[in-house]
Short mmCIF file of C-alpha atoms in Angstrom, two decimals:
data_model
loop_
_atom_site.label_atom_id
_atom_site.label_comp_id
_atom_site.label_asym_id
_atom_site.label_seq_id
_atom_site.Cartn_x
_atom_site.Cartn_y
_atom_site.Cartn_z
CA MET A 75 42.53 -75.59 -6.29
CA LYS A 76 42.75 -77.66 -9.50
CA LEU A 77 39.44 -76.70 -10.22
CA LEU A 78 40.75 -73.01 -11.16
CA LYS A 79 42.66 -74.49 -13.97
CA LYS A 80 39.44 -74.74 -15.91
CA LYS A 81 38.67 -71.04 -15.84
CA HIS A 82 41.87 -70.53 -18.06
CA LYS A 83 40.80 -72.96 -20.68
CA PRO A 84 39.27 -71.52 -23.90
CA LEU A 85 35.48 -71.55 -23.89
CA HIS A 86 34.07 -74.24 -26.27
CA ILE A 87 30.56 -74.44 -27.69
CA ASN A 88 30.01 -77.62 -25.66
CA ASP A 89 30.69 -75.56 -22.57
CA ILE A 90 27.59 -73.51 -23.07
CA THR A 91 24.49 -75.29 -21.51
CA ILE A 92 21.50 -75.41 -23.72
CA VAL A 93 18.23 -75.61 -21.72
CA ASP A 94 15.45 -77.94 -22.81
CA ASP A 95 12.42 -75.76 -23.35
CA ASP A 96 9.72 -78.17 -21.89
CA LYS A 97 11.93 -78.61 -18.66
CA LEU A 98 12.18 -74.87 -18.48
CA LYS A 99 8.49 -74.35 -18.63
CA LYS A 100 8.04 -76.78 -15.90
CA ALA A 101 10.50 -75.31 -13.77
CA ILE A 102 8.96 -71.81 -14.13
CA THR A 103 5.46 -73.03 -13.35
CA ALA A 104 6.53 -75.08 -10.29
CA ALA A 105 8.66 -72.12 -8.76
CA ALA A 106 6.00 -69.58 -9.47
CA LEU A 107 3.15 -71.84 -7.95
CA GLY A 108 5.20 -72.14 -4.72
CA ASN A 109 5.56 -68.42 -4.42
CA ALA A 110 1.79 -68.20 -5.14
CA MET A 111 1.20 -70.40 -2.29
CA GLU A 112 3.30 -68.19 -0.01
CA TRP A 113 1.64 -64.98 -0.97
CA PHE A 114 -1.91 -66.69 -0.91
CA ASP A 115 -1.39 -66.70 2.83
CA PHE A 116 -0.05 -63.09 2.83
CA GLY A 117 -3.25 -61.94 0.95
CA VAL A 118 -5.67 -63.81 3.12
CA TYR A 119 -3.95 -62.88 6.37
CA GLY A 120 -3.54 -59.25 5.30
CA PHE A 121 -7.00 -58.78 3.99
CA LEU A 122 -8.40 -60.65 6.98
CA ALA A 123 -6.39 -58.63 9.46
CA ILE A 124 -9.21 -56.78 11.08
CA THR A 125 -11.34 -59.88 11.35
CA LEU A 126 -8.50 -61.87 12.85
CA GLY A 127 -7.84 -59.09 15.30
CA LYS A 128 -11.46 -59.46 16.55
CA ILE A 129 -11.23 -63.12 16.74
CA PHE A 130 -7.59 -63.60 18.40
CA PHE A 131 -7.50 -60.16 20.37
CA PRO A 132 -11.11 -59.42 21.15
CA GLY A 133 -10.40 -57.49 24.46
CA ALA A 134 -8.47 -54.76 22.69
CA ASN A 135 -9.68 -51.46 21.09
CA PRO A 136 -9.94 -51.67 17.16
CA SER A 137 -6.59 -49.91 16.57
CA ILE A 138 -4.71 -52.21 18.82
CA GLN A 139 -6.46 -55.24 17.44
CA ILE A 140 -5.20 -54.28 13.88
CA ILE A 141 -1.65 -53.59 15.30
CA ALA A 142 -1.63 -56.77 17.11
CA SER A 143 -2.83 -58.92 14.23
CA LEU A 144 -0.19 -57.23 11.97
CA ALA A 145 2.42 -57.86 14.58
CA THR A 146 1.58 -61.56 14.67
CA PHE A 147 2.07 -61.49 10.87
CA ALA A 148 5.50 -59.90 11.33
CA VAL A 149 6.91 -62.00 14.14
CA PRO A 150 7.55 -65.07 11.79
CA PHE A 151 10.06 -62.97 10.02
CA LEU A 152 12.45 -63.04 12.92
CA VAL A 153 12.69 -66.87 12.34
CA ARG A 154 13.15 -66.60 8.56
CA PRO A 155 16.88 -66.09 8.80
CA LEU A 156 17.14 -69.43 10.83
CA GLY A 157 15.04 -71.12 7.99
CA GLY A 158 17.13 -69.36 5.25
CA ILE A 159 20.41 -70.82 6.95
CA PHE A 160 18.92 -74.22 7.42
CA PHE A 161 17.48 -74.69 3.97
CA GLY A 162 20.22 -72.91 2.32
CA ILE A 163 22.94 -75.09 3.51
CA LEU A 164 20.85 -78.18 2.58
CA GLY A 165 20.05 -76.72 -0.88
CA ASP A 166 23.79 -76.27 -1.57
CA LYS A 167 24.40 -79.86 -0.37
CA TYR A 168 21.53 -81.83 -1.73
CA GLY A 169 20.33 -79.63 -4.52
CA ARG A 170 17.49 -77.11 -5.12
CA GLN A 171 14.69 -79.45 -6.20
CA LYS A 172 14.73 -81.52 -3.04
CA ILE A 173 14.49 -78.52 -0.61
CA LEU A 174 11.79 -76.59 -2.56
CA SER A 175 9.70 -79.72 -2.21
CA ILE A 176 9.91 -79.76 1.48
CA THR A 177 9.40 -75.93 2.05
CA ILE A 178 5.96 -76.09 0.16
CA VAL A 179 5.03 -79.10 2.47
CA ILE A 180 5.61 -77.07 5.52
CA MET A 181 3.87 -73.88 4.20
CA SER A 182 0.76 -75.68 3.18
CA ILE A 183 0.25 -77.59 6.54
CA SER A 184 0.95 -74.56 8.65
CA THR A 185 -1.47 -72.36 6.50
CA PHE A 186 -4.05 -75.02 6.63
CA ALA A 187 -3.55 -75.47 10.49
CA ILE A 188 -4.52 -71.57 10.94
CA GLY A 189 -7.91 -72.50 9.82
CA LEU A 190 -8.36 -75.12 12.58
CA ILE A 191 -7.40 -72.93 15.60
CA PRO A 192 -10.33 -72.00 17.86
CA GLY A 193 -11.03 -68.28 18.76
CA TYR A 194 -10.06 -66.64 21.78
CA ASN A 195 -13.34 -66.61 23.40
CA SER A 196 -12.98 -70.66 23.16
CA ILE A 197 -9.56 -71.34 24.50
CA GLY A 198 -8.52 -67.93 25.71
CA ILE A 199 -4.50 -66.88 25.42
CA LEU A 200 -3.90 -70.23 23.76
CA ALA A 201 -5.74 -69.05 20.53
CA PRO A 202 -3.21 -66.44 19.66
CA ILE A 203 -0.31 -68.64 20.82
CA PHE A 204 -1.27 -71.45 18.51
CA LEU A 205 -1.67 -68.64 15.74
CA LEU A 206 1.85 -67.67 16.48
CA ILE A 207 3.12 -71.03 16.23
CA CYS A 208 1.73 -71.68 12.84
CA LYS A 209 3.14 -68.36 11.55
CA LEU A 210 6.44 -69.28 12.94
CA ALA A 211 6.50 -72.61 10.86
CA GLN A 212 5.33 -70.71 7.99
CA GLY A 213 8.34 -68.14 8.60
CA PHE A 214 10.84 -70.96 8.95
CA SER A 215 9.74 -72.61 5.60
CA VAL A 216 9.49 -69.30 3.75
CA GLY A 217 13.16 -68.45 4.70
CA GLY A 218 14.30 -71.14 2.20
CA GLU A 219 11.32 -70.77 -0.43
CA TYR A 220 11.74 -67.48 -2.02
CA SER A 221 15.45 -67.85 -2.32
CA GLY A 222 15.38 -71.35 -3.54
CA ALA A 223 12.74 -70.66 -6.13
CA ALA A 224 14.42 -67.59 -7.46
CA ILE A 225 17.74 -69.73 -7.76
CA PHE A 226 16.05 -72.52 -9.56
CA VAL A 227 14.46 -70.31 -12.09
CA ALA A 228 17.56 -68.32 -12.66
CA GLU A 229 19.83 -71.62 -12.92
CA TYR A 230 17.37 -72.89 -15.42
CA ALA A 231 16.98 -69.65 -17.51
CA PRO A 232 19.05 -68.80 -20.55
CA ASP A 233 21.37 -65.65 -19.88
CA ARG A 234 19.40 -63.55 -22.51
CA LYS A 235 15.95 -64.32 -21.02
CA ARG A 236 16.55 -64.44 -17.23
CA GLY A 237 14.82 -61.19 -16.71
CA PHE A 238 11.64 -62.30 -18.41
CA LEU A 239 11.53 -65.72 -16.87
CA GLY A 240 12.54 -64.45 -13.45
CA SER A 241 9.63 -61.97 -13.46
CA TRP A 242 6.98 -64.97 -13.66
CA LEU A 243 8.26 -65.94 -10.20
CA ASP A 244 6.81 -62.81 -8.79
CA PHE A 245 3.82 -63.03 -11.19
CA GLY A 246 3.15 -66.00 -9.09
CA SER A 247 3.39 -64.04 -5.86
CA ILE A 248 1.02 -61.43 -7.18
CA ALA A 249 -1.36 -64.00 -8.41
CA GLY A 250 -1.43 -65.82 -5.13
CA PHE A 251 -2.08 -62.50 -3.39
CA VAL A 252 -4.98 -61.67 -5.73
CA LEU A 253 -6.36 -65.05 -5.26
CA GLY A 254 -6.09 -64.79 -1.48
CA ALA A 255 -7.67 -61.27 -1.57
CA GLY A 256 -10.33 -62.45 -4.03
CA VAL A 257 -11.41 -65.38 -1.86
CA VAL A 258 -11.82 -62.96 0.98
CA VAL A 259 -13.94 -60.62 -0.90
CA ILE A 260 -16.08 -63.19 -2.49
CA LEU A 261 -16.56 -64.93 0.62
CA SER A 262 -17.58 -61.91 2.52
CA SER A 263 -20.19 -60.94 0.03
CA ILE A 264 -21.60 -64.49 -0.06
CA ILE A 265 -22.04 -65.03 3.58
CA GLY A 266 -21.87 -61.62 5.12
CA ASN A 267 -19.42 -60.04 7.68
CA ASP A 268 -20.92 -61.74 10.71
CA ASN A 269 -20.56 -65.24 9.33
CA LEU A 270 -17.02 -64.23 8.11
CA VAL A 271 -16.15 -63.47 11.60
CA SER A 272 -18.02 -66.47 13.17
CA TRP A 273 -16.68 -69.14 10.82
CA GLY A 274 -16.19 -68.11 7.22
CA TRP A 275 -12.47 -66.74 8.03
CA ARG A 276 -11.33 -70.29 8.18
CA ILE A 277 -12.23 -71.40 4.64
CA PRO A 278 -9.34 -69.43 2.84
CA PHE A 279 -6.86 -71.08 5.08
CA PHE A 280 -8.41 -74.40 4.27
CA LEU A 281 -7.69 -73.84 0.65
CA ALA A 282 -4.05 -73.93 1.07
CA LEU A 283 -4.02 -77.64 1.59
CA PRO A 284 -5.19 -78.68 -2.15
CA LEU A 285 -3.05 -75.69 -3.45
CA GLY A 286 -0.09 -77.36 -1.66
CA PHE A 287 -0.70 -80.65 -3.18
CA VAL A 288 -0.59 -79.49 -6.76
CA GLY A 289 2.69 -77.66 -5.92
CA ILE A 290 4.17 -80.68 -4.20
CA TYR A 291 3.24 -82.69 -7.33
CA LEU A 292 4.72 -80.23 -9.78
CA ARG A 293 8.08 -79.86 -7.95
CA HIS A 294 8.50 -83.63 -7.34
CA GLN A 295 8.54 -84.03 -11.16
CA LEU A 296 11.38 -81.70 -11.69
CA GLU A 297 14.94 -82.35 -12.37
CA GLU A 298 17.90 -80.66 -10.61
CA THR A 299 18.96 -77.33 -12.15
CA PRO A 300 21.42 -77.68 -14.97
CA ALA A 301 23.89 -75.08 -13.23
CA PHE A 302 23.90 -77.01 -9.82
CA GLN A 303 24.01 -80.50 -11.87
CA LYS A 304 27.05 -79.10 -13.76
CA HIS A 305 28.68 -78.04 -10.74
CA ILE A 306 28.36 -81.40 -9.02
CA ASP A 307 29.52 -83.13 -12.29
CA THR A 308 32.72 -81.14 -12.77
CA MET A 309 33.95 -81.56 -9.15
CA GLU A 310 36.87 -83.97 -8.58
CA SER A 311 36.51 -86.77 -6.29
CA ASP A 312 38.21 -84.95 -3.22
CA SER A 313 35.86 -82.10 -3.73
CA LYS A 314 32.76 -84.45 -4.14
CA LYS A 315 33.67 -85.69 -0.61
CA GLU A 316 33.62 -82.21 0.72
CA LEU A 317 30.38 -81.68 -0.82
CA GLN A 318 28.78 -84.17 1.58
CA GLN A 319 29.69 -81.88 4.40
CA PRO A 320 27.18 -78.83 4.67
CA PRO A 321 29.14 -75.59 3.64
CA LYS A 322 30.14 -73.62 6.90
CA LEU A 323 28.63 -70.28 6.01
CA SER A 324 27.45 -67.95 8.69
CA VAL A 325 25.85 -64.48 8.35
CA LYS A 326 29.24 -62.85 9.35
CA GLU A 327 31.05 -64.85 6.52
CA VAL A 328 28.52 -63.83 4.05
CA ALA A 329 28.66 -60.20 5.08
CA THR A 330 32.46 -60.12 4.95
CA LYS A 331 33.49 -62.59 2.04
CA TYR A 332 30.69 -61.35 -0.28
CA SER A 333 30.13 -57.94 1.18
CA LYS A 334 29.18 -55.94 -1.99
CA SER A 335 26.77 -58.73 -3.11
CA PHE A 336 25.39 -58.84 0.64
CA MET A 337 24.70 -55.12 0.75
CA THR A 338 23.16 -55.23 -2.80
CA CYS A 339 20.60 -57.84 -1.79
CA ILE A 340 19.71 -56.07 1.45
CA GLY A 341 19.10 -52.82 -0.28
CA LEU A 342 16.82 -54.33 -3.03
CA VAL A 343 15.06 -56.57 -0.62
CA LEU A 344 14.14 -53.69 1.62
CA ALA A 345 13.18 -51.42 -1.29
CA MET A 346 10.95 -54.03 -2.74
CA ASN A 347 9.44 -55.51 0.07
CA ILE A 348 8.67 -52.52 2.15
CA THR A 349 6.96 -51.12 -0.89
CA TYR A 350 5.05 -54.44 -1.16
CA TYR A 351 3.99 -54.62 2.20
CA VAL A 352 2.74 -51.03 2.59
CA LEU A 353 0.83 -51.38 -0.78
CA LEU A 354 -0.49 -54.97 -0.54
CA THR A 355 -0.88 -55.79 3.10
CA TYR A 356 -1.16 -52.54 5.02
CA MET A 357 -3.16 -50.37 2.43
CA PRO A 358 -6.54 -52.42 3.04
CA ASN A 359 -6.42 -51.54 6.74
CA TYR A 360 -5.41 -48.06 5.89
CA LEU A 361 -8.45 -47.61 3.58
CA SER A 362 -10.89 -49.07 6.16
CA GLY A 363 -9.51 -48.42 9.58
CA ARG A 364 -7.94 -44.93 8.87
CA LEU A 365 -10.07 -43.38 6.04
CA GLY A 366 -13.38 -45.01 6.78
CA TYR A 367 -13.94 -47.01 3.63
CA SER A 368 -15.96 -50.33 3.86
CA GLU A 369 -13.44 -53.31 3.76
CA ASP A 370 -14.90 -54.73 0.47
CA HIS A 371 -14.67 -51.31 -0.97
CA GLY A 372 -10.92 -51.08 -0.14
CA LEU A 373 -10.26 -54.56 -1.01
CA LEU A 374 -11.82 -54.28 -4.58
CA ILE A 375 -9.47 -51.29 -5.23
CA ILE A 376 -6.45 -53.16 -4.21
CA ILE A 377 -7.37 -56.09 -6.15
CA ALA A 378 -7.99 -54.20 -9.19
CA ILE A 379 -4.39 -52.59 -8.87
CA MET A 380 -2.78 -55.96 -8.46
CA VAL A 381 -4.23 -57.41 -11.48
CA GLY A 382 -2.80 -54.66 -13.45
CA MET A 383 0.32 -55.49 -11.79
CA LEU A 384 0.13 -59.04 -13.32
CA PHE A 385 0.16 -57.53 -16.87
CA VAL A 386 2.91 -55.20 -16.38
CA GLN A 387 5.32 -57.67 -14.50
CA PRO A 388 6.49 -59.85 -17.59
CA PHE A 389 6.83 -56.69 -19.69
CA ILE A 390 9.23 -55.25 -17.21
CA GLY A 391 11.29 -58.49 -16.87
CA LEU A 392 11.44 -58.69 -20.75
CA THR A 393 12.44 -55.17 -21.21
CA SER A 394 15.16 -55.44 -18.55
CA ASP A 395 16.81 -58.07 -20.72
CA LYS A 396 17.21 -55.39 -23.48
CA ILE A 397 18.27 -52.46 -21.43
CA GLY A 398 19.49 -53.92 -18.17
CA ARG A 399 18.11 -54.16 -14.46
CA ARG A 400 19.56 -51.02 -12.98
CA PRO A 401 17.41 -48.48 -14.91
CA PHE A 402 14.34 -50.20 -13.44
CA ILE A 403 15.83 -50.00 -9.92
CA PHE A 404 16.44 -46.17 -10.36
CA ALA A 405 13.07 -45.68 -11.73
CA GLY A 406 11.44 -47.37 -8.86
CA SER A 407 13.33 -45.45 -6.30
CA ILE A 408 12.97 -42.07 -7.92
CA GLY A 409 9.17 -42.79 -8.38
CA LEU A 410 8.81 -43.38 -4.40
CA LEU A 411 10.85 -40.23 -3.65
CA LEU A 412 9.02 -37.85 -5.72
CA LEU A 413 5.60 -39.41 -5.96
CA SER A 414 4.82 -41.00 -2.61
CA TYR A 415 3.53 -37.90 -1.10
CA PRO A 416 1.15 -36.89 -3.93
CA ALA A 417 0.04 -40.51 -4.25
CA PHE A 418 -1.23 -40.34 -0.67
CA TRP A 419 -2.72 -37.12 -1.16
CA LEU A 420 -4.77 -38.72 -3.98
CA ILE A 421 -5.64 -41.69 -1.77
CA GLN A 422 -7.18 -39.33 0.90
CA SER A 423 -9.36 -37.43 -1.64
CA ASN A 424 -12.50 -39.41 -1.19
CA THR A 425 -12.86 -39.64 -5.01
CA ILE A 426 -12.64 -43.36 -6.39
CA GLY A 427 -11.01 -42.18 -9.64
CA LEU A 428 -8.29 -40.16 -7.61
CA ILE A 429 -7.82 -43.04 -5.03
CA PHE A 430 -7.24 -45.45 -7.98
CA VAL A 431 -4.58 -43.06 -9.55
CA GLY A 432 -2.72 -42.74 -6.08
CA LEU A 433 -2.49 -46.45 -5.72
CA LEU A 434 -1.57 -46.73 -9.34
CA ILE A 435 1.42 -44.60 -8.91
CA LEU A 436 2.72 -46.67 -6.04
CA THR A 437 2.26 -49.61 -7.96
CA VAL A 438 4.22 -48.63 -11.02
CA SER A 439 7.14 -47.93 -8.64
CA LEU A 440 6.77 -51.26 -6.92
CA ASN A 441 6.47 -53.02 -10.27
CA CYS A 442 9.96 -51.67 -11.21
CA PHE A 443 11.52 -53.44 -8.19
CA VAL A 444 9.59 -56.51 -8.41
CA GLY A 445 9.99 -57.13 -12.11
CA VAL A 446 13.82 -57.44 -11.85
CA THR A 447 14.73 -58.51 -8.49
CA ALA A 448 14.22 -62.27 -9.11
CA SER A 449 16.72 -62.21 -11.75
CA ILE A 450 19.12 -60.09 -10.06
CA LEU A 451 19.64 -61.77 -6.49
CA PRO A 452 20.75 -65.08 -7.74
CA ALA A 453 23.34 -63.73 -9.99
CA LEU A 454 25.10 -62.10 -7.04
CA PHE A 455 26.65 -65.32 -5.52
CA PRO A 456 28.53 -68.35 -6.83
CA THR A 457 26.90 -71.71 -7.45
CA ASN A 458 28.63 -73.63 -4.66
CA VAL A 459 27.18 -71.21 -1.99
CA ARG A 460 24.47 -69.48 -3.89
CA TYR A 461 21.57 -70.97 -1.81
CA SER A 462 23.04 -70.56 1.60
CA ALA A 463 24.44 -66.92 0.80
CA LEU A 464 21.40 -65.58 -0.82
CA ALA A 465 18.87 -67.22 1.79
CA ILE A 466 21.13 -65.41 4.54
CA SER A 467 21.20 -62.22 2.75
CA PHE A 468 17.58 -62.09 1.64
CA ASN A 469 16.16 -63.03 5.35
CA VAL A 470 18.33 -60.77 7.15
CA SER A 471 16.76 -57.85 5.43
CA ILE A 472 13.31 -59.39 5.21
CA ILE A 473 13.31 -59.15 9.14
CA ILE A 474 13.15 -55.48 8.93
CA ALA A 475 10.65 -55.48 5.99
CA GLY A 476 8.47 -57.89 7.41
CA PHE A 477 7.56 -55.34 10.46
CA THR A 478 6.49 -52.84 7.88
CA PRO A 479 2.53 -53.18 8.14
CA ALA A 480 2.70 -53.07 12.02
CA PHE A 481 5.17 -50.29 12.23
CA VAL A 482 3.38 -47.96 9.88
CA ALA A 483 0.20 -48.77 11.60
CA TRP A 484 1.83 -47.62 14.72
CA LEU A 485 3.31 -44.54 13.09
CA VAL A 486 -0.01 -43.54 11.92
CA SER A 487 -1.94 -44.17 15.26
CA ALA A 488 1.04 -42.60 17.36
CA THR A 489 1.36 -39.26 15.17
CA ASN A 490 -2.19 -39.11 13.86
CA ASN A 491 -0.71 -38.27 10.49
CA SER A 492 -2.21 -40.00 7.48
CA TYR A 493 0.93 -39.15 5.51
CA MET A 494 3.41 -41.33 7.63
CA PRO A 495 3.40 -44.18 5.19
CA ALA A 496 4.36 -41.56 2.44
CA PHE A 497 7.26 -40.34 4.54
CA TYR A 498 8.33 -43.96 5.07
CA LEU A 499 8.25 -44.95 1.43
CA MET A 500 10.31 -41.69 0.59
CA LEU A 501 12.93 -43.09 3.23
CA VAL A 502 13.04 -46.38 1.63
CA SER A 503 13.59 -44.79 -1.84
CA LEU A 504 17.03 -43.56 -0.63
CA ILE A 505 17.99 -47.13 0.07
CA GLY A 506 16.86 -48.04 -3.60
CA LEU A 507 18.87 -45.28 -5.02
CA ALA A 508 21.98 -46.22 -3.12
CA THR A 509 21.61 -49.87 -4.23
CA ALA A 510 21.00 -48.81 -7.88
CA CYS A 511 24.45 -46.73 -7.84
CA THR A 512 26.47 -49.45 -6.58
CA MET A 513 25.10 -52.68 -7.85
CA PRO A 514 26.37 -54.53 -10.77
CA GLU A 515 24.67 -54.91 -14.03
CA THR A 516 23.65 -58.52 -14.41
CA ALA A 517 21.58 -58.66 -17.44
CA ASN A 518 22.65 -60.93 -20.35
CA LYS A 519 25.55 -62.28 -18.31
CA PRO A 520 26.10 -65.68 -17.13
CA LEU A 521 25.42 -66.35 -13.23
CA ARG A 522 28.46 -65.73 -11.12
CA GLY A 523 31.17 -68.45 -11.48
CA ALA A 524 28.96 -70.28 -14.08
CA THR A 525 29.39 -70.90 -17.72
CA PRO A 526 26.90 -69.10 -20.24
CA THR A 527 23.46 -70.69 -20.83
CA ALA A 528 21.42 -70.57 -24.20
CA SER A 529 18.00 -71.41 -25.40
CA ASP A 530 19.32 -73.12 -28.57
CA LYS A 531 22.39 -73.90 -30.54
CA GLU A 532 22.23 -70.81 -32.62
CA GLU A 533 22.07 -68.62 -29.48
CA ALA A 534 25.03 -70.65 -28.00
CA LYS A 535 27.02 -69.75 -31.15
CA GLU A 536 26.19 -66.04 -30.88
CA ILE A 537 27.18 -66.28 -27.21
CA LEU A 538 30.45 -67.86 -27.87
CA SER A 539 31.12 -65.28 -30.77
CA GLN A 540 30.36 -62.32 -28.37
CA HIS A 541 32.60 -63.88 -25.78
CA PHE A 542 35.51 -64.07 -28.07
CA GLU A 543 34.83 -60.38 -29.26
CA THR A 544 35.00 -59.37 -25.78
CA ILE A 545 38.05 -60.99 -25.13
CA GLU A 546 39.68 -59.52 -28.06
CA GLN A 547 38.53 -56.08 -27.20
CA LYS A 548 39.73 -56.33 -23.71
CA VAL A 549 43.20 -57.56 -25.14
CA GLU A 550 43.31 -54.54 -27.52
CA GLU A 551 42.57 -52.15 -24.63
CA ILE A 552 45.29 -53.74 -22.45
CA ASP A 553 47.64 -53.71 -25.30
CA GLU A 554 46.84 -49.80 -25.82
CA THR A 555 47.47 -49.48 -22.10
CA ILE A 556 50.76 -51.20 -22.28
CA ALA A 557 51.94 -49.07 -25.06
CA GLU A 558 50.97 -45.98 -23.16
CA LEU A 559 52.80 -47.27 -20.05
CA GLU A 560 55.83 -48.01 -22.30
CA LYS A 561 55.99 -44.47 -23.53
CA LYS A 562 55.78 -42.95 -20.05
CA ARG A 563 58.47 -45.53 -18.96
CA GLN A 564 60.75 -44.25 -21.81
CA SER A 565 59.92 -40.67 -21.05
CA LEU A 566 61.16 -41.24 -17.50
CA ILE A 567 64.34 -43.24 -18.51
CA ASP A 568 65.32 -40.43 -20.79
CA GLN A 569 65.16 -38.04 -17.94
CA HIS A 570 67.59 -40.12 -15.88
CA PRO A 571 71.27 -40.24 -16.62
CA LYS A 572 72.04 -43.71 -15.18
CA LEU A 573 68.88 -45.49 -16.68
CA ASP A 574 69.00 -46.77 -20.23
#
């Protein structure tokens, strides 16, 4: 309870954290590379779904092979909340840097191991079982990866640049996806489809190991985030003893104690990731399996779209620091609601230019979500439980999002309606709109429960000055309210004979 007294002390220039520019660049690079590692696997797995279906589920018909392959992609999302709780508790206890070093090790090894699994024709049912085990290990580690990386960037970033710097986290995601997809396309064109099915599919998974080594090295060189370190330094001795015990935070406690933040996180994650998986994981199979395009043809179109996303991503993050995050959530949601059906009409046109335009429409909506989500989510929870609460909230909702490719593939197969993905995205847009209406604006504000963070001394002075101006304005508003209440009070007293 004594810690609360600090909140009532006047904010001093020394209370504002000034971030070292070199450390900030290293933090962004290391966090983004881990995300790239995660999405490299998603890109490879999504773009090889048809091939992997033939290898691990050879007895099924082509439609069932795709659904089974995508379902294997989705099942690990069931264990992500467990990984989120596990790594979240450790991250709030031991710090962000140590846990992020562990998650990238598990991701690298489990992705590499997929490339070692013999096919179904060699070991039978053990093949898909081993594949599932590797995917479960990935899911467990990823449960703490994205949340931890987003927190790491947010706690390092100055308040006025958090949107721009946070956007580079998902820049890494998209870059990893492009790299994974590019490797598949180049490999397929060099060795041919027969060799790809025979042995070439293993190569992209083997590449995860050297990428992981680079990520481990970069993360090992990092220092703890300023916000978490400040949280530790300011705790009194009794509180430090309590810190050695893992915070007892369950899904129920997050959903009740931080209910508004919990629902905001779920809404954002569903809107962003369902759109993400429809466009970047399911769409290659939709183009080839449903519309009859060659696999390479569909992959090249998606890769071109994703390269465009890379250039738009930082711009959206930068702009959100100027006008706020909420406008982009509104824009992305409205785009999905009004333009998903026309986009899929264009995609089914059999004309390359129109297909590209249709995918571009969906991409712009996706970019609106992706460009700001990494800077919004960490600001929803206080420092002492930020990792645990965000990891739990994020991964509870990711369970639903993770089944998107398999579910949409089943919808299209069951209804024989090629517009089902569009209808699904239109439904998701309503979640995005509801979230945008209720979420708090976090742009240019300190993280919840933290003191402000600045890029340099001059910016710190500006922040302090604005802070005092805000307090003065609020005091004036309170004084005006009090004066109005006094008038009303006196008016009522004047109407009563016994009150004076």
